[in-house]
XYZ file of C-alpha atoms in Angstrom:
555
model
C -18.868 10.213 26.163
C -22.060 7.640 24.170
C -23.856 10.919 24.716
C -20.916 13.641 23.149
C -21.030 10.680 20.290
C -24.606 10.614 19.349
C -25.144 14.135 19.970
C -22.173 15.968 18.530
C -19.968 13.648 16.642
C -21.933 10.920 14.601
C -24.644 14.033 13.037
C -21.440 15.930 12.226
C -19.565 12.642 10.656
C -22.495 10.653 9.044
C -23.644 12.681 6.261
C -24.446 10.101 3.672
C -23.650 11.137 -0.264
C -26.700 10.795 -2.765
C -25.339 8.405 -5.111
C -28.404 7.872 -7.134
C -28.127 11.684 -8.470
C -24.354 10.543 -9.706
C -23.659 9.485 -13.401
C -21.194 7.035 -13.192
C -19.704 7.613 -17.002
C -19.311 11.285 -14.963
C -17.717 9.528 -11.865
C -15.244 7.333 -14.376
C -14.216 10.614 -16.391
C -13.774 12.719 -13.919
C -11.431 9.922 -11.296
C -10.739 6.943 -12.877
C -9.391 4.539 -10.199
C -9.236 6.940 -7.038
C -10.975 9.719 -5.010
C -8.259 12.133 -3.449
C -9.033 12.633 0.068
C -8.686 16.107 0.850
C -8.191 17.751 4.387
C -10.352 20.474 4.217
C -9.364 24.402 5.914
C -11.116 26.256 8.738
C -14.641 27.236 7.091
C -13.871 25.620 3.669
C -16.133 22.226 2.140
C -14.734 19.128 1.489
C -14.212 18.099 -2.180
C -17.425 16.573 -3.800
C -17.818 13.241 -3.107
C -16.541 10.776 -5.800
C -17.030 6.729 -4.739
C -13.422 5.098 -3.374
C -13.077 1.657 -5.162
C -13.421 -0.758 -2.388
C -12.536 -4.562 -2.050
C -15.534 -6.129 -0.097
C -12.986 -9.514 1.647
C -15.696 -12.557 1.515
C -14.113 -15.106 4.104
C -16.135 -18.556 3.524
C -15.329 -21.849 5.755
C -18.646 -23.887 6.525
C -21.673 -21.707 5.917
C -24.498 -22.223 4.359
C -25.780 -21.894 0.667
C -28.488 -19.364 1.885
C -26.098 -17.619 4.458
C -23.658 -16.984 1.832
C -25.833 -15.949 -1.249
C -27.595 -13.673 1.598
C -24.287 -12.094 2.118
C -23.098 -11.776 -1.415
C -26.219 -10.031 -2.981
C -26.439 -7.568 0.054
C -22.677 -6.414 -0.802
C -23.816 -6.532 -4.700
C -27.083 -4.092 -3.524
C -25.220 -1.693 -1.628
C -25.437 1.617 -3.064
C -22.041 1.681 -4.497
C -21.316 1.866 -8.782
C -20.594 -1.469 -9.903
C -17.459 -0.203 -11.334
C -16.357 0.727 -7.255
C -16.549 -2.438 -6.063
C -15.162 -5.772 -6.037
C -16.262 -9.286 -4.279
C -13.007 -10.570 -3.191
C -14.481 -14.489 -2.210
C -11.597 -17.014 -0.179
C -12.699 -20.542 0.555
C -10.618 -21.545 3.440
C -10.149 -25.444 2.042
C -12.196 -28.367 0.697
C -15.141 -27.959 3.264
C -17.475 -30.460 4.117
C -19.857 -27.631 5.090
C -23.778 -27.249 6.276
C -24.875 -28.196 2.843
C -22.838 -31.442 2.864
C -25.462 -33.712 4.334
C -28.449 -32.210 2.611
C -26.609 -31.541 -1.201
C -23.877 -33.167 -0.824
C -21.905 -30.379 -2.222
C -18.784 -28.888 -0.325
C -18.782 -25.275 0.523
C -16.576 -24.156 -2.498
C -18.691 -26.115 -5.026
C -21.821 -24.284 -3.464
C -19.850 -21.086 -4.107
C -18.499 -21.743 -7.611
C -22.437 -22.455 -8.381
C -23.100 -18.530 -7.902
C -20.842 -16.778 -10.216
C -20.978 -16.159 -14.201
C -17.363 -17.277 -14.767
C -15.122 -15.409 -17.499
C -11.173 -16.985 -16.491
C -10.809 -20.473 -14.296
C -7.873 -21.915 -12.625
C -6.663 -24.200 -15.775
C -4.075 -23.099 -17.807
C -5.742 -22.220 -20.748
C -7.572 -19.857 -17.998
C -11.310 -21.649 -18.944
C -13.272 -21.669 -16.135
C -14.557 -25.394 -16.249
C -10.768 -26.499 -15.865
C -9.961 -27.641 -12.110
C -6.749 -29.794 -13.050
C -3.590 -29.153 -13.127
C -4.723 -25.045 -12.686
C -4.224 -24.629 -8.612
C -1.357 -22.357 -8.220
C 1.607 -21.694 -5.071
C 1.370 -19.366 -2.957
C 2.770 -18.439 0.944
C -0.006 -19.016 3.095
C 0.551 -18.949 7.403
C 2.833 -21.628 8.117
C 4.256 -22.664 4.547
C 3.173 -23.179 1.137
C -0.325 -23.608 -0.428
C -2.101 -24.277 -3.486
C -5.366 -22.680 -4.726
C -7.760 -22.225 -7.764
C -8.669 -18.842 -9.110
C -11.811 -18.154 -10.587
C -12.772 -14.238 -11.961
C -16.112 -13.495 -13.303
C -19.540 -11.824 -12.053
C -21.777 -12.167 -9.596
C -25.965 -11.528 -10.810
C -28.023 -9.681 -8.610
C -31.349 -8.782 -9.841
C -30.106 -6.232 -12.601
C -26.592 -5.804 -10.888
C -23.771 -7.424 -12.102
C -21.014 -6.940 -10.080
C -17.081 -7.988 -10.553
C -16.061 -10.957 -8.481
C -12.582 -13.030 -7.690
C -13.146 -16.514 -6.069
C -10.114 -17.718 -4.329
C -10.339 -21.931 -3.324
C -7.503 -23.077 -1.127
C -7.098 -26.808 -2.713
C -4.034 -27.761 -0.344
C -0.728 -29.989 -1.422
C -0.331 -32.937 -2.946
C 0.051 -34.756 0.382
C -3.516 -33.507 2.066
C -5.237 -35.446 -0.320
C -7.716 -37.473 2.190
C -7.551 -35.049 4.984
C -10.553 -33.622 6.290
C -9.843 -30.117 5.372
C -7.442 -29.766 2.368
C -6.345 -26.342 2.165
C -7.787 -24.880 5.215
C -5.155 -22.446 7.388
C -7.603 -20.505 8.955
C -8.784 -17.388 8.503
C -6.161 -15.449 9.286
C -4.186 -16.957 5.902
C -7.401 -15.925 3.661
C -6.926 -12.057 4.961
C -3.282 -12.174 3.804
C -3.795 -13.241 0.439
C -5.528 -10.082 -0.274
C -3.312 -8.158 2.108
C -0.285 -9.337 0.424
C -1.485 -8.923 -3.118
C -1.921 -5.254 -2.132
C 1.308 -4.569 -0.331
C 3.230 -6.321 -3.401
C 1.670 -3.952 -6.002
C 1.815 -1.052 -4.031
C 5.705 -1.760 -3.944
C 6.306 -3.550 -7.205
C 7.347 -6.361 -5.288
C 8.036 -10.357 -6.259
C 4.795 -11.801 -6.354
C 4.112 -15.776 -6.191
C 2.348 -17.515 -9.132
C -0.868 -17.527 -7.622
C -1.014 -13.678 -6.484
C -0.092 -12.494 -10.503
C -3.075 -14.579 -11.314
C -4.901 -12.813 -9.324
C -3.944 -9.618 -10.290
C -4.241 -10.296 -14.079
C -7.805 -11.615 -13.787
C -8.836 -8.592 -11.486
C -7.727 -6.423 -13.843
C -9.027 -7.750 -16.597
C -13.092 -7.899 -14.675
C -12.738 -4.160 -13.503
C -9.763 -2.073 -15.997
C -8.314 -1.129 -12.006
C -4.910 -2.717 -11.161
C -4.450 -3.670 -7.773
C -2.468 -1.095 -6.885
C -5.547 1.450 -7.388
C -8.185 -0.267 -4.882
C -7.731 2.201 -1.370
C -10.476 0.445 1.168
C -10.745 -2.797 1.715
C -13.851 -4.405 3.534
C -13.721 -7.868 5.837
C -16.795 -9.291 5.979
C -17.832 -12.542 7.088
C -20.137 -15.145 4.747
C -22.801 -15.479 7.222
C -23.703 -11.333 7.610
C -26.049 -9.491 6.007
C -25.527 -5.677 5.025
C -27.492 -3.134 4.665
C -27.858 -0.729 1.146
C -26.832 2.585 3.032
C -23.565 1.070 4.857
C -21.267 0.915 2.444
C -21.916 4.736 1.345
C -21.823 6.151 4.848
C -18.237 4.094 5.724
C -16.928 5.269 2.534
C -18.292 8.536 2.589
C -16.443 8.856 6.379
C -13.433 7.626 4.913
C -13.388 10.571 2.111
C -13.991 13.238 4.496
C -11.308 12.441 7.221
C -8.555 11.447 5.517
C -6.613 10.229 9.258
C -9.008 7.463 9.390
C -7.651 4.274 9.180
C -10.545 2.079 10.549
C -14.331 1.857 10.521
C -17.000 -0.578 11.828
C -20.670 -0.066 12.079
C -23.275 -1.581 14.023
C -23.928 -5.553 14.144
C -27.671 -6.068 14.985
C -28.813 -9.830 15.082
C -31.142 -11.724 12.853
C -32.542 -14.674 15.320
C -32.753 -12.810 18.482
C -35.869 -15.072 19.002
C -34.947 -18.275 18.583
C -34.056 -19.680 21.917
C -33.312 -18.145 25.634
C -29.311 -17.752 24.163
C -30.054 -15.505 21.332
C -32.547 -13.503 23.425
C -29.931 -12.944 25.944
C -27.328 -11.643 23.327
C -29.634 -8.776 22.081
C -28.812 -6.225 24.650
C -25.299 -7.458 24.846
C -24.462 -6.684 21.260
C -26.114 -3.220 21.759
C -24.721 -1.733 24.778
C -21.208 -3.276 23.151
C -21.736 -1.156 19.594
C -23.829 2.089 21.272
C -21.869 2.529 24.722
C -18.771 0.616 24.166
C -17.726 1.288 20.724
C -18.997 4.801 20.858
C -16.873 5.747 23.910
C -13.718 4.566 22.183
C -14.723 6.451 19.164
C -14.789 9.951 20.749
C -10.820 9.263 21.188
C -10.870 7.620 18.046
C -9.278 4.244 18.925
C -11.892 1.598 18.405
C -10.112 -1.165 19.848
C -12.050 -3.794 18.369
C -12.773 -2.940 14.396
C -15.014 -6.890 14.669
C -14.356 -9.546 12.111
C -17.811 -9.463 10.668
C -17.929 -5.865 9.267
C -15.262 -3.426 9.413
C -13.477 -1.830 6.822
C -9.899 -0.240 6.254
C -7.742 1.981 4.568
C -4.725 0.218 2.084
C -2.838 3.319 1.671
C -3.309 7.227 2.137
C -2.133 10.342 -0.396
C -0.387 13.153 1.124
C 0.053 16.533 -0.731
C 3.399 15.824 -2.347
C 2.305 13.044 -4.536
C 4.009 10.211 -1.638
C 1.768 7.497 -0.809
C 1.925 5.591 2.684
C 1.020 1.730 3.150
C -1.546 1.277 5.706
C -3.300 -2.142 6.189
C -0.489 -2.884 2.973
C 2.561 -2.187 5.610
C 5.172 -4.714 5.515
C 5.808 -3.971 9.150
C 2.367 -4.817 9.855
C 2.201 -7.859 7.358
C 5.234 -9.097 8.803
C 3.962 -9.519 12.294
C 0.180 -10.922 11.659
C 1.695 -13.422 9.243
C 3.677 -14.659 12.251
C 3.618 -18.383 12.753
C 5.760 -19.304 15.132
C 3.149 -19.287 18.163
C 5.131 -20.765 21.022
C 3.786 -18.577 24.034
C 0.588 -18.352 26.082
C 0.394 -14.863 24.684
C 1.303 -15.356 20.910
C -1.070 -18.327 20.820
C -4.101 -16.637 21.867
C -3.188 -13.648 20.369
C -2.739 -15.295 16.642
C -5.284 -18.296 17.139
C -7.993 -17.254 18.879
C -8.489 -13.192 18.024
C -6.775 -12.408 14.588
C -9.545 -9.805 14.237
C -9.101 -7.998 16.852
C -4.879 -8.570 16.702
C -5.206 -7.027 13.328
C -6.598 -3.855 14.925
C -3.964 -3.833 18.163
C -1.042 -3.942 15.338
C -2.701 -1.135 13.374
C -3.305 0.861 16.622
C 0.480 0.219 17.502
C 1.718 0.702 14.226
C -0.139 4.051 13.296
C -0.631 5.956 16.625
C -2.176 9.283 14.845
C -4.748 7.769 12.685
C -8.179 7.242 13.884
C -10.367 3.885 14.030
C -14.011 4.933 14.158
C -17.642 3.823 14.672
C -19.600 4.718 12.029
C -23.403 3.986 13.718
C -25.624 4.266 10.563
C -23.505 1.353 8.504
C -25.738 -1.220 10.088
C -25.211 -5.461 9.488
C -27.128 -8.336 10.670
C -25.906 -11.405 11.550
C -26.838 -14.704 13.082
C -25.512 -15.564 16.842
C -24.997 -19.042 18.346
C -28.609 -20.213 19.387
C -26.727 -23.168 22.126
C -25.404 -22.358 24.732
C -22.487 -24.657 24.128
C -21.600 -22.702 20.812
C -21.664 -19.668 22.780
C -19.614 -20.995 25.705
C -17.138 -21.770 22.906
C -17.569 -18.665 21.237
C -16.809 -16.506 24.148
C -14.159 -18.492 25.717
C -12.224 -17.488 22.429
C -13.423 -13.754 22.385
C -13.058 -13.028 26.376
C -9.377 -14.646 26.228
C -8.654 -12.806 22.629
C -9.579 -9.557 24.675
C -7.674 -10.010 27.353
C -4.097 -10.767 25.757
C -4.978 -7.668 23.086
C -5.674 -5.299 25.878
C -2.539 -6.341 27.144
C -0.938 -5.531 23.996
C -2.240 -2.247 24.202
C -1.194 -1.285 27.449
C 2.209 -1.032 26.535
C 1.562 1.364 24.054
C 2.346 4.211 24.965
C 1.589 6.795 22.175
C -2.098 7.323 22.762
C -4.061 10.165 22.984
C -5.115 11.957 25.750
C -2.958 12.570 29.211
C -3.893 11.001 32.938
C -6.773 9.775 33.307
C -8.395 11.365 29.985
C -5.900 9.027 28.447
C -6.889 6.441 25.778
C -4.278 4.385 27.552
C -6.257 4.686 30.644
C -9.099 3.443 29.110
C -7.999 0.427 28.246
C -6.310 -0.346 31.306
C -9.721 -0.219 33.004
C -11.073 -1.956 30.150
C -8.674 -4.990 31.256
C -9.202 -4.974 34.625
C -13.081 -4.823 34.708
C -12.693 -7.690 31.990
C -10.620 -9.687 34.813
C -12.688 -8.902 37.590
C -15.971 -9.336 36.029
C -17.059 -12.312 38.440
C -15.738 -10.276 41.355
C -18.368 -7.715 40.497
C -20.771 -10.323 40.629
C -20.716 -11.359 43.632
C -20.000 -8.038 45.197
C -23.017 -6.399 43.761
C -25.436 -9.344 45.144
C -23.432 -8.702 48.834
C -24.443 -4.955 48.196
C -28.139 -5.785 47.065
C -28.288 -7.999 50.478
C -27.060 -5.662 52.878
C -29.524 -2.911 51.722
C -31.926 -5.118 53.304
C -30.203 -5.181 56.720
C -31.097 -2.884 59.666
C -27.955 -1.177 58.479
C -28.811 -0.724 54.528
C -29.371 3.101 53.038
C -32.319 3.394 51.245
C -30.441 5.928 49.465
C -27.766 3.473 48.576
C -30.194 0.728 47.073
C -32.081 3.821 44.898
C -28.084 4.477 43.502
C -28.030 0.632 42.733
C -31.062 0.797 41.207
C -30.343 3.617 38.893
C -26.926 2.304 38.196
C -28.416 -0.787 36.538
C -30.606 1.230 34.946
C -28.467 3.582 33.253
C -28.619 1.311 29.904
C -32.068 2.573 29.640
C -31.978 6.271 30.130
C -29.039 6.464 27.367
C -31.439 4.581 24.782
C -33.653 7.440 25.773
C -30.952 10.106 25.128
C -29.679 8.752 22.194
C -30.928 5.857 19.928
C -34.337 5.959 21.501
C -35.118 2.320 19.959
C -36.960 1.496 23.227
C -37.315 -2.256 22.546
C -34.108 -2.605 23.347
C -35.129 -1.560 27.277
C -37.107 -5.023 27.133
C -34.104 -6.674 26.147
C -32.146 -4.842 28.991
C -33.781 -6.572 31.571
C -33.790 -10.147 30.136
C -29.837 -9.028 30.217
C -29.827 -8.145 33.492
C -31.774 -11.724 34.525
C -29.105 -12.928 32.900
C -26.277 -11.110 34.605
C -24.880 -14.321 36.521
C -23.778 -15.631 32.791
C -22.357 -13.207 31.365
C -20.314 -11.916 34.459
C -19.644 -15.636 36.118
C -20.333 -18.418 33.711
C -18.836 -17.306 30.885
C -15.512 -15.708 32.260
C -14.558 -18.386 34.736
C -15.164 -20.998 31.906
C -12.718 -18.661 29.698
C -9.970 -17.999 32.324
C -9.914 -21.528 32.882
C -9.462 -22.452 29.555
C -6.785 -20.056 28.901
C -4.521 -22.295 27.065
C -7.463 -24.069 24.892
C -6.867 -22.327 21.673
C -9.381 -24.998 19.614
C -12.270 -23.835 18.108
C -14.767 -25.910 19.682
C -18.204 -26.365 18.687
C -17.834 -23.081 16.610
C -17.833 -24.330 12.981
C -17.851 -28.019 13.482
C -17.676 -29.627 9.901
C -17.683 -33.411 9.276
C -14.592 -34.758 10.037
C -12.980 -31.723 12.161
C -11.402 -32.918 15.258
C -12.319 -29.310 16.640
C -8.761 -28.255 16.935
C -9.462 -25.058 15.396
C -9.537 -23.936 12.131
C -6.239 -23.767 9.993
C -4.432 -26.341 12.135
C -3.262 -28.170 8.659
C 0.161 -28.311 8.792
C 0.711 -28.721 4.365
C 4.247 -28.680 3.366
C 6.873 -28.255 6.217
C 10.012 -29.090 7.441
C 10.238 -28.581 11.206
C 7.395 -27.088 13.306
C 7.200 -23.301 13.143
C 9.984 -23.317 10.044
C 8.539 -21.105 6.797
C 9.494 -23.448 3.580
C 9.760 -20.510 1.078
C 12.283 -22.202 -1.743
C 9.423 -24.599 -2.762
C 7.732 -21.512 -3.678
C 8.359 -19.340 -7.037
C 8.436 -15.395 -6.531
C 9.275 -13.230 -9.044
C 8.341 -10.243 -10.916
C 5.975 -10.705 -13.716
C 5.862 -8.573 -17.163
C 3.144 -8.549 -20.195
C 2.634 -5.367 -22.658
C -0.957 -5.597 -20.849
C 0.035 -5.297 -17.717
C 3.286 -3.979 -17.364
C 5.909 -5.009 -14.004
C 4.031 -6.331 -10.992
């Protein structure tokens, strides 16, 4: 299937658009806000390509000053119009981050530094007032406050529109070691919401009209006009051609939903962990990833870089929420975690959840890997941060395949069934220190008076299948280096790792994954702010209503 990928399906889908040879004053005339995506006939072309204004979803919690900046100006030199685009920034809380100790600057004042500021939080809307200008809003769990900033961000002779979004917290986390912070999971929604309540015309809270106003007012496009939005995390790195060749996928097959690229790694030398990793994230993106793709159903679109589709056009005008579905905003805002299941789905994997309830919820669209959109990004160099790390993923994947074994609407039939892929996917996931152990009793009996020389040459070329579909496909054959310091390190990733994760099942802290000064490392978003009763949504202390200016009209 890898090979039916490379050799049929990503030449046919990955035709990038030349953008350079577009005038955008052409582009504007001509479409506005949106790109129609039209589902072209047996032997008839696809519209021209026209760029689909895209929300690029910044998360920040602890990084770095250099790890974000890195991020930011590779999303501001993609080769996408200014006018297309939009850096949507969240600070997850008042973060003691990695520049703390050396600048002694938390991570949203290192932010704030980066941007040419045209409206602030105060009420006056200048961006040098912080006080009294945080506004409501409903985050995961209850209320929160937060400051909104609008402006530009300046790269080289780009300047491209940006929205910074700080999560400030209640009166009552004053002294806390993380005001604000609810996790990830919260910063998504905020955008999510904002888009699902102006696709609708729904009540919006105080801070989400801000919002909208201020957008608006950077980029002449209301909310309601913005069709893909992009999650990418502060610490990656994009490439220029990525953003075209998603977006460019996205125009020509209007069914899909989905799309990730390829996550390559920046410090694959720096210690024995990172080297290990290489192969890993490879044969997870090129064999993996491109399996699930022929069936398009991608079952894990990762947190890092992957972008989807907020709502689709059909021929009679209608328009149909996607990732801005209240059935599927309803359920990943859930808070009340009080299984096994719930906990590590919601805690632990809320990237990958967010694809199972898309899958679930939309059973005919299509979540793809797009192999040319290509990111870099820096992996745990300790093996303590990556026994952390993967105790979160392996037990996230394990409760989302799960998930997606009850569903029942897949494509396919028997054993040619996307459902029967990822029932297999589970169980070699469980089993994987099984396999361990019976592939070493294999090895060993070869070399018995009874062994098959036959049988160890079928070993042999089992483990070294990795190699000849590198040679078939990518043909990137320093990777077939990295294959065998992979396979030296076989007894980690099939025994170490999983039996620490399986024991750990009902650890859903964050460990030494984004340790800032004064975490406890309970995980991140574990503030409770302003509530009642565990699990109990205080919504009254919030204001929601619909908001009207000649500018702007209802929203």
């Amino acid at each position: 299937m890898a090979l039916v990928f490379y050799w049929w399906i990503e030449k046919r889908e990955s035709e990038p658009p030349i953008l350079e040879s577009l005038q955008i004053d052409t582009i504007k005339k001509a479409n506005p806000y949106r790109s129609l995506p039209v589902v072209p006939a047996r032997g008839h072309q696809v519209a021209p390509y026209a760029p689909i204004p895209a929300i690029l979803l910044i998360t920040v919690y602890s990084e770095s000053h250099a790890g974000i900046h890195k991020t930011l100006s590779s999303l501001a030199e993609t080769h996408q119009p200014e006018s297309h685009k939009l850096l949507f920034v969240v600070c997850d809380g008042l973060i003691k981050g990695e520049d703390w100790g050396s600048e002694g600057l938390q991570t949203h004042e290192v932010v704030r530094g980066m941007g040419e500021w045209a409206f602030g939080p105060g009420i006056n809307g200048e961006p040098g007032e912080m006080d009294g200008g945080a506004k409501d809003y409903l985050g995961v769990g209850g209320r929160n406050r937060a400051w909104v900033y609008a402006g530009y961000f300046r790269s080289n002779n780009k300047l491209v529109p940006m929205v910074l979004i700080i999560k400030c917290g209640l009166p009552n986390e004053i002294g806390a070691a993380k005001p604000g912070n609810r996790g990830k999971r919260d910063s998504q929604l905020i955008l999510m919401n904002l888009l699902s309540k102006s696709l609708f015309g729904d009540r919006m809270t105080e801070m989400e009209w801000d919002i909208a106003r201020k957008v608006q007012s950077i980029t002449g496009r209301p909310m309601d006009k913005w069709e893909v939005v992009g999650m990418v995390d502060a610490d990656t790195e994009v490439a220029p051609t990525s953003l075209p060749y998603i977006l460019h996928h996205m125009h020509t097959h209007p069914l899909t939903l989905g799309v990730c690229g390829e996550t390559r790694i920046t410090n694959r030398k720096d210690s024995w962990v990172t080297l290990i990793q290489v192969f890993e994230y490879y044969i997870s993106h090129h064999l993996g990833k491109a399996f699930e793709s022929v069936f398009g159903g991608v079952t894990c679109l990762p947190g890092c870089f992957s972008f989807y589709r907020v709502f689709s056009h059909s021929y009679d005008g209608r328009i149909t929420p996607l990732l801005a579905s209240p059935a599927v905003l309803d359920e990943y805002a859930e808070s009340n975690t009080l299984t096994l299941h719930t906990k590590n789905l919601l805690l632990l994997g809320e990237d990958r959840f967010l694809t199972t309830l898309l899958l679930r919820e939309f059973p005919n669209r299509h979540f793809k890997f797009v192999a040319k959109a290509v990111c870099y990004t820096t992996v745990p160099d300790q093996f303590k941060i990556l026994l952390s790390q993967r105790r979160r993923w392996i037990n996230s994947t394990v409760h989302n395949l799960a998930e997606l074994v009850r569903r029942r609407n897949g494509c396919g039939v028997f054993c040619l069934s996307m459902r029967f892929v990822v029932v297999l996917d589970l169980l070699s996931t469980a089993i994987l220190p099984a396999s361990l152990f019976a592939l070493y009793i294999l090895i060993i009996m070869q070399f018995t008076p009874s062994g098959s020389p036959s049988m160890l040459a079928l070993m042999i070329l089992s483990l070294l299948f990795p190699a000849i579909l590198i040679a078939l496909t990518t043909r990137r054959w320093a990777f077939v280096g990295y294959m065998f310091i992979y396979l030296l390190a076989l007894p980690v990733w099939n025994l170490v790792l999983p039996v620490y994760a399986f024991w750990h099942f009902d650890d859903f802290g964050w460990g030494q994954t984004r340790k800032v000064e004064g975490d406890d490392g309970a995980g991140h978003g574990d503030t409770k702010g302003d509530k009642d009763n565990e699990g109990e949504l205080k919504v009254d202390g919030v204001v929601l209503k619909r908001y009207v200016t000649p500018l702007f009209g209802y929203c």
